[in-house]
CSV table of C-alpha atoms and ligand atoms in Angstrom, one decimal:
chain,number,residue,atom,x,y,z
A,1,UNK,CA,-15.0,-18.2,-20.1
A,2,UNK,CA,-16.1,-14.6,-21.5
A,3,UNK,CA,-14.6,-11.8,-20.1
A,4,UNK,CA,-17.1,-9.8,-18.6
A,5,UNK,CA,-14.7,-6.4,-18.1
A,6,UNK,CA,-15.6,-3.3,-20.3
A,7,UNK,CA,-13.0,-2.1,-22.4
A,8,UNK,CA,-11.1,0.7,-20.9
A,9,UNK,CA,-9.0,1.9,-24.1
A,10,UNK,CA,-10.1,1.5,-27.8
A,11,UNK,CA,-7.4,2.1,-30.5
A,12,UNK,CA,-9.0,2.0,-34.2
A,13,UNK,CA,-7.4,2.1,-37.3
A,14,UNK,CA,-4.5,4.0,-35.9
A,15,UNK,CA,-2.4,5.1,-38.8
A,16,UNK,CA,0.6,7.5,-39.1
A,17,UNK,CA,3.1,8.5,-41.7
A,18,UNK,CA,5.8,10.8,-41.4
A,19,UNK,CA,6.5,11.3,-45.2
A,20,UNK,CA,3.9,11.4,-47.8
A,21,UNK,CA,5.5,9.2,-50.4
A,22,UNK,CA,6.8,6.1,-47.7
A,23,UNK,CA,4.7,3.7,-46.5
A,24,UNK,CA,2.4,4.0,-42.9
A,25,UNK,CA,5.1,3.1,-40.2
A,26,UNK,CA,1.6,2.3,-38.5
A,27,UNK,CA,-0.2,1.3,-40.2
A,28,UNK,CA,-3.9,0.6,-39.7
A,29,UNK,CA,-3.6,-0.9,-36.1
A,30,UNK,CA,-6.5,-1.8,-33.8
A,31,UNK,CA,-7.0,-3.0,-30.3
A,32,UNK,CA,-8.3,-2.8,-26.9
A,33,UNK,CA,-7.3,-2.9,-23.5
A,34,UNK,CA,-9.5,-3.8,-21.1
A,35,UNK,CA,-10.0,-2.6,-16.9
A,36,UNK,CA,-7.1,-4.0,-15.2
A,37,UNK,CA,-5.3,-5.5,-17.4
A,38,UNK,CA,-1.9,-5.0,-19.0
A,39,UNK,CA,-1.5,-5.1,-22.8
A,40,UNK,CA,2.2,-5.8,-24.5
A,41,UNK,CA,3.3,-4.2,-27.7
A,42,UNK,CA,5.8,-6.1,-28.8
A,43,UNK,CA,7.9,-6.2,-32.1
A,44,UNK,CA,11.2,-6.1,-33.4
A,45,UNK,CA,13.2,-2.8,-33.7
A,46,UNK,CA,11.7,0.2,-36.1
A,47,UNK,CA,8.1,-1.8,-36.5
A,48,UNK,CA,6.0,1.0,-35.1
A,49,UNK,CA,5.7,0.3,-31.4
A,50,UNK,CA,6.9,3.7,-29.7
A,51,UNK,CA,4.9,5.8,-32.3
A,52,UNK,CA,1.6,3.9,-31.5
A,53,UNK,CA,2.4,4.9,-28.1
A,54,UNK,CA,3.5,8.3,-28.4
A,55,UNK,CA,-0.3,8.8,-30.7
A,56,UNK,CA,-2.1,7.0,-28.0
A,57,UNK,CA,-0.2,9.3,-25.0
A,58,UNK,CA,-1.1,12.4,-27.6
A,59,UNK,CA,2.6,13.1,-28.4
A,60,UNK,CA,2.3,12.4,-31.8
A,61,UNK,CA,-1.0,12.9,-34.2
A,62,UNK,CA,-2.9,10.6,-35.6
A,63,UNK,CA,-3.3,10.2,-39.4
A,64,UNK,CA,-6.0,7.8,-39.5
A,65,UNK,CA,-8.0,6.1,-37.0
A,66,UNK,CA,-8.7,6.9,-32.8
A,67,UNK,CA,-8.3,6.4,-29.2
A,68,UNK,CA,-11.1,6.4,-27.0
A,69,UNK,CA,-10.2,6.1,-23.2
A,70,UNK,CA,-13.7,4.7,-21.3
A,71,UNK,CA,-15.7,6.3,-24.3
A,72,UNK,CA,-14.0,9.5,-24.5
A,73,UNK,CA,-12.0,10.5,-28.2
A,74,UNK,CA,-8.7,11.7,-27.0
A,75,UNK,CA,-7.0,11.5,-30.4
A,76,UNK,CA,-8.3,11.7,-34.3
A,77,UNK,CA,-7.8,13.4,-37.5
A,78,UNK,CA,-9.8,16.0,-35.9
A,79,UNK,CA,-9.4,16.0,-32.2
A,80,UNK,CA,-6.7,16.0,-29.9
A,81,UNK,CA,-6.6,16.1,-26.1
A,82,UNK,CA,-3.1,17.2,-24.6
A,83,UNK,CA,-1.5,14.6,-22.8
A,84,UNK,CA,-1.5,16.1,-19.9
A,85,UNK,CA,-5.3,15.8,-20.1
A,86,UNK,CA,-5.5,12.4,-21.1
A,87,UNK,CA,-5.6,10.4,-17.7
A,88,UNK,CA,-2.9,8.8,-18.0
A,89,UNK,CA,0.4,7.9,-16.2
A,90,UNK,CA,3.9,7.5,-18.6
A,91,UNK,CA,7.0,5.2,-17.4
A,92,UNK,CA,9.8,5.9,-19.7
A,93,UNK,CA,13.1,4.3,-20.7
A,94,UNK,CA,15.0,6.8,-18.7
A,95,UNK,CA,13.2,6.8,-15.7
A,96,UNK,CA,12.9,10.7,-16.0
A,97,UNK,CA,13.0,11.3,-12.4
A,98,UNK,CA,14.4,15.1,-11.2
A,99,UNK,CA,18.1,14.8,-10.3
A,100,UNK,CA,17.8,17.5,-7.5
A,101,UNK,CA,14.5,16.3,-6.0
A,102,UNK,CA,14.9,13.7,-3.8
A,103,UNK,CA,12.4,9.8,-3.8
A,104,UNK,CA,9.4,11.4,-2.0
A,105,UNK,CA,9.2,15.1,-3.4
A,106,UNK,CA,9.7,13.0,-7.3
A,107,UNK,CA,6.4,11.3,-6.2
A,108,UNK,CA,4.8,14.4,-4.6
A,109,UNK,CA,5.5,16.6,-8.3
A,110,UNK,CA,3.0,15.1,-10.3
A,111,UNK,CA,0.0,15.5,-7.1
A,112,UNK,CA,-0.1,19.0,-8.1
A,113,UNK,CA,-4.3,18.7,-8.1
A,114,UNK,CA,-4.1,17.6,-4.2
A,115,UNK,CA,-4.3,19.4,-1.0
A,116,UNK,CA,-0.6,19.6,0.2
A,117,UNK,CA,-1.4,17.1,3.6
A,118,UNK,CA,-3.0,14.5,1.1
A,119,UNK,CA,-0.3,15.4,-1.8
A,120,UNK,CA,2.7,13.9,1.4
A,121,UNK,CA,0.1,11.0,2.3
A,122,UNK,CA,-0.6,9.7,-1.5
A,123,UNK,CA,2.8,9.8,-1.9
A,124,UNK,CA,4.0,8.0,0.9
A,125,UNK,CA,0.8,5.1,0.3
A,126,UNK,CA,2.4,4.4,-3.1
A,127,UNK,CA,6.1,4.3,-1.8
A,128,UNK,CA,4.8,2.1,0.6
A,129,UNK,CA,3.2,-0.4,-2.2
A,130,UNK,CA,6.1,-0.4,-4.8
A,131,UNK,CA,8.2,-1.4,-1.2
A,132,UNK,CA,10.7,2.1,-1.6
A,133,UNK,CA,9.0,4.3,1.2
A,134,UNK,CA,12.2,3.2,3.3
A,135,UNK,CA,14.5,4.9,0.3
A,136,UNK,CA,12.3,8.8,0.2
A,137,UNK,CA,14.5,10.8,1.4
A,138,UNK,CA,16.9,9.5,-1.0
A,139,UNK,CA,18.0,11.2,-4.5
A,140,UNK,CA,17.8,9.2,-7.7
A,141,UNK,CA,21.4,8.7,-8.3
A,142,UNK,CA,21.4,7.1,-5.0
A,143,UNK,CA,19.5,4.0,-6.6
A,144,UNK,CA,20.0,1.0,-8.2
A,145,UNK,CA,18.7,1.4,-11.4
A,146,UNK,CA,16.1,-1.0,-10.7
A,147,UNK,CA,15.3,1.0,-7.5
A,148,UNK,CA,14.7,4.2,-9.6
A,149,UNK,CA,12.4,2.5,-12.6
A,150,UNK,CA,10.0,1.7,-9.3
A,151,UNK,CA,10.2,5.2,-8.5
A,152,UNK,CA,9.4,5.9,-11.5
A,153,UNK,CA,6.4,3.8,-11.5
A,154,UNK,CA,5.2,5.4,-8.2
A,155,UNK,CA,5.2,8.9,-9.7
A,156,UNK,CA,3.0,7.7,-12.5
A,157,UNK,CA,0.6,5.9,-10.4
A,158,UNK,CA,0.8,8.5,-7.9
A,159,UNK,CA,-2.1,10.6,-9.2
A,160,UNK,CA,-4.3,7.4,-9.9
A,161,UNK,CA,-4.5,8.0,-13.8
A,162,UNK,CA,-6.8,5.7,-16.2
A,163,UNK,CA,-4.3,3.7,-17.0
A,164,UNK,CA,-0.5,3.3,-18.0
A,165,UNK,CA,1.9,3.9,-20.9
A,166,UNK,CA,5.4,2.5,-20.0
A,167,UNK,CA,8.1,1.9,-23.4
A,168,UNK,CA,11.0,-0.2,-23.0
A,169,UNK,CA,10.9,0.5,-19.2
A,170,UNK,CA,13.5,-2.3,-18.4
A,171,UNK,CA,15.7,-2.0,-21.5
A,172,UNK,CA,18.1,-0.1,-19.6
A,173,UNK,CA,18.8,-2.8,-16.4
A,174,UNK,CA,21.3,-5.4,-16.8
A,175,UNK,CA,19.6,-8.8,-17.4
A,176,UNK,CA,19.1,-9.8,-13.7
A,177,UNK,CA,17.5,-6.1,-12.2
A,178,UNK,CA,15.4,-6.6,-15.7
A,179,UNK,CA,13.7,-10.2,-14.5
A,180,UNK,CA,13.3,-9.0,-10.7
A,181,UNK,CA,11.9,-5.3,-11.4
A,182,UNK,CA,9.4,-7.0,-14.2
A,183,UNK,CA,7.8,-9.0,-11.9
A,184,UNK,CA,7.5,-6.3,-9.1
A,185,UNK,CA,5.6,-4.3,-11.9
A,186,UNK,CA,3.4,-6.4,-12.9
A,187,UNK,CA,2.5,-7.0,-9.1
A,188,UNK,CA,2.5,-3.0,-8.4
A,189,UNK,CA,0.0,-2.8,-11.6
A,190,UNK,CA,-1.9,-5.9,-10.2
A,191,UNK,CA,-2.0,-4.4,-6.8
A,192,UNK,CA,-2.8,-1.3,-7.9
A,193,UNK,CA,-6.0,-2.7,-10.2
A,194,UNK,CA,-4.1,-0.6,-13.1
A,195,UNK,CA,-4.5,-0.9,-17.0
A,196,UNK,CA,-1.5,-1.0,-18.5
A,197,UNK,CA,0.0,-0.4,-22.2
A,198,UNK,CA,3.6,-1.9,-22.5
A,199,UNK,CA,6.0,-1.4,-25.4
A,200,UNK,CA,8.7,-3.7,-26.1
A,201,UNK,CA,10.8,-5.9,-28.3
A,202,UNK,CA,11.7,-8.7,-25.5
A,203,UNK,CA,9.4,-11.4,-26.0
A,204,UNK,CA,10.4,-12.8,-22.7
A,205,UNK,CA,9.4,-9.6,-20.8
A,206,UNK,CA,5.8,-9.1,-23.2
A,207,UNK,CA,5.1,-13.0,-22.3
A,208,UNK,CA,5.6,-13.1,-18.5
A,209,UNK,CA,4.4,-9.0,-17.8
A,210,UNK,CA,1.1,-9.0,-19.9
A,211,UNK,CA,-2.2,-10.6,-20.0
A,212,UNK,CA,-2.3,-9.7,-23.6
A,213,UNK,CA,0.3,-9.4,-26.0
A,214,UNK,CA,-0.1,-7.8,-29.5
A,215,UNK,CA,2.8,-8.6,-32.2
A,216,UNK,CA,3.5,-5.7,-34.5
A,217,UNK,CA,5.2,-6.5,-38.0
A,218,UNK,CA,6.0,-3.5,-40.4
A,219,UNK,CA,3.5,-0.9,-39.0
A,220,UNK,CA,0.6,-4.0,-38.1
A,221,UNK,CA,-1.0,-5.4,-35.5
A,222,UNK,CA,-0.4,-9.0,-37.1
A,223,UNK,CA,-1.5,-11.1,-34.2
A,224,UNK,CA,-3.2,-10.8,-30.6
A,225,UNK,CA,-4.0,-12.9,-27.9
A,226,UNK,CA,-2.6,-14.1,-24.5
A,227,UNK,CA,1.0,-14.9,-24.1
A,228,UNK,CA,-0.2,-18.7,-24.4
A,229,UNK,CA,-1.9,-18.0,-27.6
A,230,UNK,CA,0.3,-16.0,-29.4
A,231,UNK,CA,3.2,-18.3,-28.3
A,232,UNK,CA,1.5,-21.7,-28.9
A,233,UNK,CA,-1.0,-20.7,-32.3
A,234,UNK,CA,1.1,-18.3,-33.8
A,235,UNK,CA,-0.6,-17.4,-37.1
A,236,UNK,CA,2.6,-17.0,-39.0
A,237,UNK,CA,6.1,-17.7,-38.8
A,238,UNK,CA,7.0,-14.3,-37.9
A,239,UNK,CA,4.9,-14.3,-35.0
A,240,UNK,CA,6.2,-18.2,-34.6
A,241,UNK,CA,10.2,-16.8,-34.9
A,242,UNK,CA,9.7,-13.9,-32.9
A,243,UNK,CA,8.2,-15.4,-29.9
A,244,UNK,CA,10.9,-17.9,-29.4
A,245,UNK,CA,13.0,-20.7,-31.1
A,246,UNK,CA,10.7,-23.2,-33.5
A,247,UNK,CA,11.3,-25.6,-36.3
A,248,UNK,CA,9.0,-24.3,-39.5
A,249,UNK,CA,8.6,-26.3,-42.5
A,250,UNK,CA,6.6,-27.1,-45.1
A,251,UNK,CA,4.3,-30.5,-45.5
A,252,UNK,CA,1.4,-32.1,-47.6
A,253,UNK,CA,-1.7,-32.0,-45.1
A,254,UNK,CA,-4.6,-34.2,-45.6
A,255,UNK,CA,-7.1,-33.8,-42.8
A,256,UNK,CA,-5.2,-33.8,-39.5
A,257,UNK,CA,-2.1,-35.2,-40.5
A,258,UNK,CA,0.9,-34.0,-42.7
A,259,UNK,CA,4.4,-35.2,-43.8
A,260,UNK,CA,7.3,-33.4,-43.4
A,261,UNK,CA,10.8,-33.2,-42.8
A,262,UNK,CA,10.2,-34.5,-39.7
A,263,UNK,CA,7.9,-37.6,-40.8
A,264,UNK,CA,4.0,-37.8,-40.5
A,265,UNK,CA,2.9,-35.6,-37.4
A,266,UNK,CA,-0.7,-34.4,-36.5
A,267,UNK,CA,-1.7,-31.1,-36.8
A,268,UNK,CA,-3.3,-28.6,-34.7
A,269,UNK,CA,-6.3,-28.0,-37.3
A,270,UNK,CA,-7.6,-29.7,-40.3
A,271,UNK,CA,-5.9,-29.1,-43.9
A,272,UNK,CA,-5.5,-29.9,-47.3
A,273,UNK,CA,-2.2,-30.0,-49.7
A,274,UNK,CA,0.9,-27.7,-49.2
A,275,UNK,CA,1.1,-25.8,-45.7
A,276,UNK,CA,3.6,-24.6,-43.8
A,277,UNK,CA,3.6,-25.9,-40.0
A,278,UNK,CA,5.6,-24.9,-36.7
A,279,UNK,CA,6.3,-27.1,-34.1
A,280,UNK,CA,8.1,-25.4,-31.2
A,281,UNK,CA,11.6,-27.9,-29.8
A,282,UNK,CA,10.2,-28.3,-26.5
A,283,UNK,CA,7.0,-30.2,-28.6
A,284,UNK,CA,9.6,-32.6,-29.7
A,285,UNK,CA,11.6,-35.2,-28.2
A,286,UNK,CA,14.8,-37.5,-29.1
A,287,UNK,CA,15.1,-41.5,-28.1
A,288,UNK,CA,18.0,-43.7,-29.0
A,289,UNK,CA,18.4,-44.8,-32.6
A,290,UNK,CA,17.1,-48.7,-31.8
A,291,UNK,CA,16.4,-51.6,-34.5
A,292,UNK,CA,12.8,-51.6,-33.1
A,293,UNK,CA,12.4,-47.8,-33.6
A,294,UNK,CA,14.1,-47.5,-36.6
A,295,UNK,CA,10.9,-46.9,-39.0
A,296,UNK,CA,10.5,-43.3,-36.5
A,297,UNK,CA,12.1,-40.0,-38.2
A,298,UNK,CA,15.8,-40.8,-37.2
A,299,UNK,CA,18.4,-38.0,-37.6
A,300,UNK,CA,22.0,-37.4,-36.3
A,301,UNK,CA,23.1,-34.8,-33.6
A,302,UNK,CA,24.8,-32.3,-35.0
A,303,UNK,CA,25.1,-30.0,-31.8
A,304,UNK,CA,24.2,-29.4,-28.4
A,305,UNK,CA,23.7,-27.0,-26.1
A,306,UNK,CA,23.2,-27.9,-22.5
A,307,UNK,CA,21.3,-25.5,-20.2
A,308,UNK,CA,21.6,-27.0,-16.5
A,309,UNK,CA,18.0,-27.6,-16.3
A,310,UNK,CA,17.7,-28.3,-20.3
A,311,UNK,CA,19.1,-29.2,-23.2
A,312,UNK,CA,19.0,-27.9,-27.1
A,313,UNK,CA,19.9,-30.0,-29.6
A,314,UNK,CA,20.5,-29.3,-33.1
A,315,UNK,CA,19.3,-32.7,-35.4
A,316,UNK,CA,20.9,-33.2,-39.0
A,317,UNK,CA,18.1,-35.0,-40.7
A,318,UNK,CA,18.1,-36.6,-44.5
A,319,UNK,CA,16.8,-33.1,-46.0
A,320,UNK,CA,17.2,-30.2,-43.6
A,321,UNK,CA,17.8,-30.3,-39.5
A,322,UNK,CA,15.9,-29.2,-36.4
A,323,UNK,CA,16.2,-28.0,-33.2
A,324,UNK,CA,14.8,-30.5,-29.9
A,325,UNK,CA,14.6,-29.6,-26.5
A,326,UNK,CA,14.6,-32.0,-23.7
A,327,UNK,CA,15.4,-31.7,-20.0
A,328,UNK,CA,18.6,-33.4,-19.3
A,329,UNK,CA,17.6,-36.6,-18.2
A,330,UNK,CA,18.4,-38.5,-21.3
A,331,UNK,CA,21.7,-37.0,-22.8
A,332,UNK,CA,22.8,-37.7,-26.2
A,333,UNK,CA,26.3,-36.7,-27.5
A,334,UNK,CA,27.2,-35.3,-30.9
A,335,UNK,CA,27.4,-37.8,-33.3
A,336,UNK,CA,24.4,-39.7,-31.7
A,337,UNK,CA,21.9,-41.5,-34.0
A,338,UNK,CA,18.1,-40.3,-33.1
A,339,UNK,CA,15.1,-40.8,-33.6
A,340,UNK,CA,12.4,-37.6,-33.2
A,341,UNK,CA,9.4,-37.8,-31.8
A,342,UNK,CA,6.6,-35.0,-31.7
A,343,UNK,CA,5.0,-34.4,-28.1
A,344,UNK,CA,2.3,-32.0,-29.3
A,345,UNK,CA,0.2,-31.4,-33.2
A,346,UNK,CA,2.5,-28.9,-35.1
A,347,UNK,CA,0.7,-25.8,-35.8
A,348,UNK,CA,-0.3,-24.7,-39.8
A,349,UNK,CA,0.8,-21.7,-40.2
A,350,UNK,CA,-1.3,-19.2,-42.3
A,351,UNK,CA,1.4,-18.4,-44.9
A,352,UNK,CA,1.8,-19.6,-48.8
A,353,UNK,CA,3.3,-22.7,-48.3
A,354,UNK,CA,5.0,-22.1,-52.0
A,355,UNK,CA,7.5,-20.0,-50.3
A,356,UNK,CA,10.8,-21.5,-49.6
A,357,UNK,CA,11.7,-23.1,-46.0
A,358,UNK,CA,15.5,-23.3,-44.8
A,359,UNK,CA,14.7,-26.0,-42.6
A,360,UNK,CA,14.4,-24.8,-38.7
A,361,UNK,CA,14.2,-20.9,-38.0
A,362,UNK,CA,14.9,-19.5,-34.8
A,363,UNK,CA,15.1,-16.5,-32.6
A,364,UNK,CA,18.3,-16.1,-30.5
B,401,ATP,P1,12.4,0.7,-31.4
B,401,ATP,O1,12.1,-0.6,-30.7
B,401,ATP,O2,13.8,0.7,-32.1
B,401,ATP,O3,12.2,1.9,-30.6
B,401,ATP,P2,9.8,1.0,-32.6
B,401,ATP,O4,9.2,-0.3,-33.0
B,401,ATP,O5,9.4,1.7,-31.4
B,401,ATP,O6,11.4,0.8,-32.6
B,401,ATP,P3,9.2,3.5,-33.9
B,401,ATP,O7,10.1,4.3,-33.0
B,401,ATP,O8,7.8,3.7,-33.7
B,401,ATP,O9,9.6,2.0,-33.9
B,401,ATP,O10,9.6,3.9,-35.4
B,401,ATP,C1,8.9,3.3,-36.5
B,401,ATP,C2,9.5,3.9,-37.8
B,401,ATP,O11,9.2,5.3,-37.9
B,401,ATP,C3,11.0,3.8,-37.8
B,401,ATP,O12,11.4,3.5,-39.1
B,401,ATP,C4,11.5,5.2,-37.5
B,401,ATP,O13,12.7,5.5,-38.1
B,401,ATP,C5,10.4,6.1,-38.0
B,401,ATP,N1,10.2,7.3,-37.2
B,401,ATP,C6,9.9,7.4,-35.9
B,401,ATP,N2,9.8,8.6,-35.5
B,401,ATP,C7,10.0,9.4,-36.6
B,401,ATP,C8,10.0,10.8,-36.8
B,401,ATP,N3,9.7,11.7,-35.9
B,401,ATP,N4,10.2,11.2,-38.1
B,401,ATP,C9,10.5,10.4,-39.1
B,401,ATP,N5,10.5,9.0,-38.9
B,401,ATP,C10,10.2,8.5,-37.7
């Protein structure tokens, strides 16, 4: 069904180079964000992410291109509102809380626009909703790290901005504090009915914190959707690599079917001649090498790795290998002789399928 929401930001053609004679490090990148909802940056390190952040919070110019907030130009070759006049809320790596002021007066600093009675009462209403009013008398080194990226979050949301900007806000909490502070965000934000713009290179964090997610390769915008699009229809094999582990490789189409490495599998769209597909491990499965099966795509396992609830394996086959993930139900040992089976159509890739394929590609 259509989204009937109005778009709340508009970034267009955003472009910015910081030396005439290099390439854009942004280069050309457009998108939206819509009321409510929370849209993920994500990309690998030095692709672009924080400096389309820092031109949409108006820390850095543009070169090309705008932001609009509900209508409003906040940032061209021509114009540029201050961020502090912008409307809207930043969450930082570093927290950036005052060392000296303690949870409630952090909160209460950026309510300078409210009567002082109402400045105490907003900031006790949005301790109270990111579940620290308990901790405001405290001082930031007296939190968890975890604890103080909330507070951080409160004194953003404090003065009900338009929407958003957090980059890397969880990169600096060990891996546990990361998972449980993400999902308290996202329900604050939810909560809250806030737009949100998120910048980061986890692909675990972008797929289970926002609605949308927009992959950024070399300065572009290369593909956006929802975490389930972008994850199961990547376009390329970047976007397939960088969103998680896959098996890439190239095939001869004709209609919906192609052969490959990994035998004759359907595809997720018609297509004719050379292509390059991606079929994700967990969109494959193993069964025992069996005289009745043996005309399947048989291989030998090479390596495993078992997970508790799952298990990787890594599948030498007559050209090449790939990588299969099955729940542990039906273990095989290295050494096994398999036969593959595809689950799900592998997905053609829109890249020149003349290029060479090493066999499976991953991201660890
Ligand atoms: P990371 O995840 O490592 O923070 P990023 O995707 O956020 O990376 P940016 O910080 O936007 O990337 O940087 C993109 C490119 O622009 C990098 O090559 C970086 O070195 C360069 N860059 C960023 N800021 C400046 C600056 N002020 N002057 C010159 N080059 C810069």
């Amino acid at each position: 069904m259509e989204k009937s929401m109005s778009c709340l930001l508009r970034a267009t053609n955003l472009t910015k180079r910081f030396s005439p004679q290099d390439p854009p490090v942004v280069d050309k990148v457009s998108f939206t964000v819509e009321h409510e909802e929370i849209f993920a940056i994500l990309g690998p390190s030095g692709c672009g992410k924080t400096t389309t952040l820092r031109m949409i919070a108006g820390f850095e110019r543009t070169d090309e291109g705008s932001v609009q907030l509900n209508g409003q130009t906040l940032e061209c070759p021509y114009t540029h509102i201050p961020p502090e006049k912008r409307g809207v809320g930043f969450v930082f790596q570093d927290y950036a809380l005052f060392p000296h002021l303690n949870v409630l007066e952090n909160v209460k600093f950026g309510l300078g626009g409210l009567p002082k009675s109402q400045r105490h009462y907003r900031a006790l209403e949005i301790l109270e909703l990111i579940g620290m009013k308990a901790y405001h008398s405290r001082k930031p080194q007296e939190l968890s790290g975890g604890q103080q990226q909330r507070v951080a979050l409160a004194r953003a949301l404090a003065p009900k901005p338009e929407m958003i900007l957090m980059d890397e806000p969880f990169s600096n909490l060990d891996a546990v504090l990361r998972q449980s502070t993400r999902n308290e965000v996202r329900r604050v934000l939810k909560e809250a009915r806030m737009s949100a713009v998120l910048v980061t290179h986890d692909q675990e964090e972008a797929l289970s914190v926002a609605d949308r997610i927009g992959v950024m390769e070399n300065g572009r915008l290369v593909q956006t959707g929802t975490p389930e699009e972008v994850y199961y229809r990547p376009k390329t094999r970047f976007v397939a690599q960088f969103l998680g582990k896959t098996n890439v490789l190239s095939a001869q189409a004709s209609g919906l079917e192609a052969r490959s490495e990994l035998g004759t599998l359907m595809i997720d769209k018609p297509a004719r001649g050379d292509i390059m597909i991606s079929i994700r491990p967990e969109h494959l499965t193993l069964e025992q090498s069996t005289p009745a099966n043996s005309s399947g795509m048989c291989g030998r396992v090479e390596r495993r790795e078992f997970k508790g609830h799952d298990i990787t394996y890594h599948v030498l086959l007559e050209k090449g290998s790939c990588i299969v993930h099955t729940d542990n139900r039906m273990p095989f040992g290295v050494g096994d002789q398999v036969v593959i089976r595809p689950l799900e159509p592998a997905v053609v890739l829109d890249e020149d399928a003349r290029l060479p394929v090493q066999g499976s590609f991953s991201r660890d």
